[in-house]
Amino acid sequence: MMIRLAAALATSLGADPAVAPPPPAPAPSTYNLERIVPRGEARTIAFYASLFPDCTAQGPVVIRLLTPPRHGRVTIETVQSFPQFVATSPLAECNTRKVPGKRMIYEGEEGYEGADTFRILVINADGTGYESDVKLSVR
C-alpha cells in the first residue's frame, strides 16, 4: 500500500516512478595549500591554468572563495603567467612559457601577523575540480 501511494504521489508531481533519480555527484577531492606571506604585503600565492599537452588553454579556470580568510583578503585575477608543474608532469614543458590562467593573491590586514586560512573551489575547463584548504603564515 505504501509503495503504491509513493508511486501515485510521484506520478501526480510529474515524476516517472519507474525512473530512478540520478546518483548524487561525487564530492570534489580536497588538497591543502600552505604558503608564507610577508606582513604588510600582497603576494601571489598560486596560479591556476587548464592546459592541453601542447600548452594551449582548454578554457577558463573558475575559482570560487568558499570560506574567506579572517585576517586578510583574497583577490583573483585573469592573467598570463608561468605555470609551475612538477618535473614529472606531462605539462612540465609548459613551465617555460606564459599561459592564460588565474592568479590568486593574498594580503593580510594592516598590522596582522599570525596564521590565516580560507577555502576555495577550483573548477577546470574540462569539468574536473577540487577544493583547497589554504593555510597561510603571515610574518
C-alpha positions as semicolon CSV with decimal commas, in nm:
position;residue;x (nm);y (nm);z (nm)
1;M;0,000;0,000;0,000
2;M;0,279;0,243;0,095
3;I;0,470;0,178;-0,230
4;R;0,157;0,240;-0,442
5;L;0,093;0,562;-0,252
6;A;0,452;0,681;-0,313
7;A;0,425;0,593;-0,685
8;A;0,092;0,775;-0,711
9;L;0,238;1,081;-0,538
10;A;0,545;1,080;-0,765
11;T;0,322;1,047;-1,075
12;S;0,098;1,333;-0,959
13;L;0,408;1,552;-0,919
14;G;0,513;1,476;-1,277
15;A;0,785;1,223;-1,196
16;D;0,804;0,883;-1,363
17;P;0,808;0,630;-1,076
18;A;0,986;0,377;-1,299
19;V;1,286;0,608;-1,345
20;A;1,531;0,624;-1,058
21;P;1,671;0,965;-0,968
22;P;2,029;1,029;-1,082
23;P;2,301;0,941;-0,831
24;P;2,447;1,232;-0,636
25;A;2,755;1,397;-0,784
26;P;3,081;1,284;-0,625
27;A;3,236;1,523;-0,376
28;P;3,543;1,700;-0,513
29;S;3,886;1,600;-0,386
30;T;4,049;1,826;-0,129
31;Y;4,409;1,948;-0,139
32;N;4,600;2,160;0,110
33;L;4,799;2,462;0,002
34;E;5,042;2,619;0,251
35;R;5,220;2,949;0,197
36;I;5,416;3,215;0,388
37;V;5,326;3,577;0,315
38;P;5,526;3,877;0,437
39;R;5,335;4,101;0,679
40;G;5,202;4,413;0,506
41;E;5,248;4,279;0,151
42;A;5,016;4,144;-0,115
43;R;5,162;3,824;-0,263
44;T;5,072;3,582;-0,540
45;I;5,022;3,251;-0,363
46;A;4,902;3,037;-0,656
47;F;4,844;3,031;-1,032
48;Y;4,585;2,802;-1,193
49;A;4,567;2,705;-1,560
50;S;4,376;2,439;-1,751
51;L;4,602;2,330;-2,038
52;F;4,622;2,077;-2,320
53;P;4,954;1,884;-2,358
54;D;5,066;2,138;-2,624
55;C;5,031;2,412;-2,357
56;T;4,728;2,579;-2,517
57;A;4,437;2,665;-2,291
58;Q;4,149;2,420;-2,261
59;G;3,935;2,710;-2,142
60;P;3,894;2,925;-1,835
61;V;3,952;2,804;-1,480
62;V;3,689;2,911;-1,227
63;I;3,794;2,981;-0,868
64;R;3,532;3,037;-0,602
65;L;3,603;3,151;-0,248
66;L;3,406;2,912;-0,024
67;T;3,528;3,045;0,311
68;P;3,701;3,384;0,325
69;P;4,014;3,449;0,530
70;R;3,963;3,605;0,873
71;H;4,268;3,830;0,871
72;G;4,313;3,942;0,512
73;R;4,168;3,940;0,164
74;V;4,197;3,725;-0,147
75;T;4,198;3,865;-0,498
76;I;4,168;3,652;-0,812
77;E;4,288;3,794;-1,144
78;T;4,288;3,665;-1,500
79;V;4,649;3,691;-1,623
80;Q;4,917;3,536;-1,842
81;S;5,183;3,374;-1,626
82;F;5,423;3,082;-1,596
83;P;5,272;2,763;-1,450
84;Q;5,474;2,552;-1,206
85;F;5,400;2,189;-1,286
86;V;5,623;1,929;-1,118
87;A;5,906;1,795;-1,333
88;T;5,734;1,457;-1,380
89;S;5,412;1,612;-1,511
90;P;5,335;1,577;-1,883
91;L;5,270;1,953;-1,869
92;A;5,613;2,041;-1,721
93;E;5,725;2,174;-2,060
94;C;5,457;2,446;-2,023
95;N;5,655;2,594;-1,730
96;T;5,879;2,775;-1,981
97;R;5,604;2,986;-2,138
98;K;5,333;3,222;-2,023
99;V;4,984;3,076;-2,043
100;P;4,638;3,214;-1,958
101;G;4,506;3,139;-1,613
102;K;4,401;3,275;-1,275
103;R;4,636;3,428;-1,021
104;M;4,536;3,418;-0,655
105;I;4,672;3,698;-0,436
106;Y;4,655;3,721;-0,057
107;E;4,710;4,031;0,152
108;G;4,694;4,027;0,532
109;E;4,508;4,302;0,712
110;E;4,708;4,602;0,830
111;G;4,949;4,503;1,108
112;Y;4,836;4,141;1,127
113;E;5,093;3,871;1,196
114;G;4,998;3,507;1,252
115;A;4,800;3,225;1,089
116;D;4,514;3,265;0,845
117;T;4,310;3,016;0,643
118;F;4,047;3,009;0,372
119;R;3,887;2,755;0,139
120;I;3,844;2,768;-0,239
121;L;3,680;2,560;-0,511
122;V;3,873;2,521;-0,837
123;I;3,679;2,412;-1,147
124;N;3,887;2,330;-1,454
125;A;3,774;2,383;-1,813
126;D;3,714;2,008;-1,858
127;G;3,472;1,994;-1,563
128;T;3,712;1,839;-1,314
129;G;3,763;2,023;-0,989
130;Y;3,874;2,015;-0,630
131;E;3,853;2,210;-0,309
132;S;4,161;2,351;-0,145
133;D;4,223;2,448;0,216
134;V;4,471;2,735;0,203
135;K;4,683;2,782;0,515
136;L;4,892;3,094;0,547
137;S;5,157;3,213;0,784
138;V;5,169;3,593;0,776
139;R;5,512;3,702;0,911
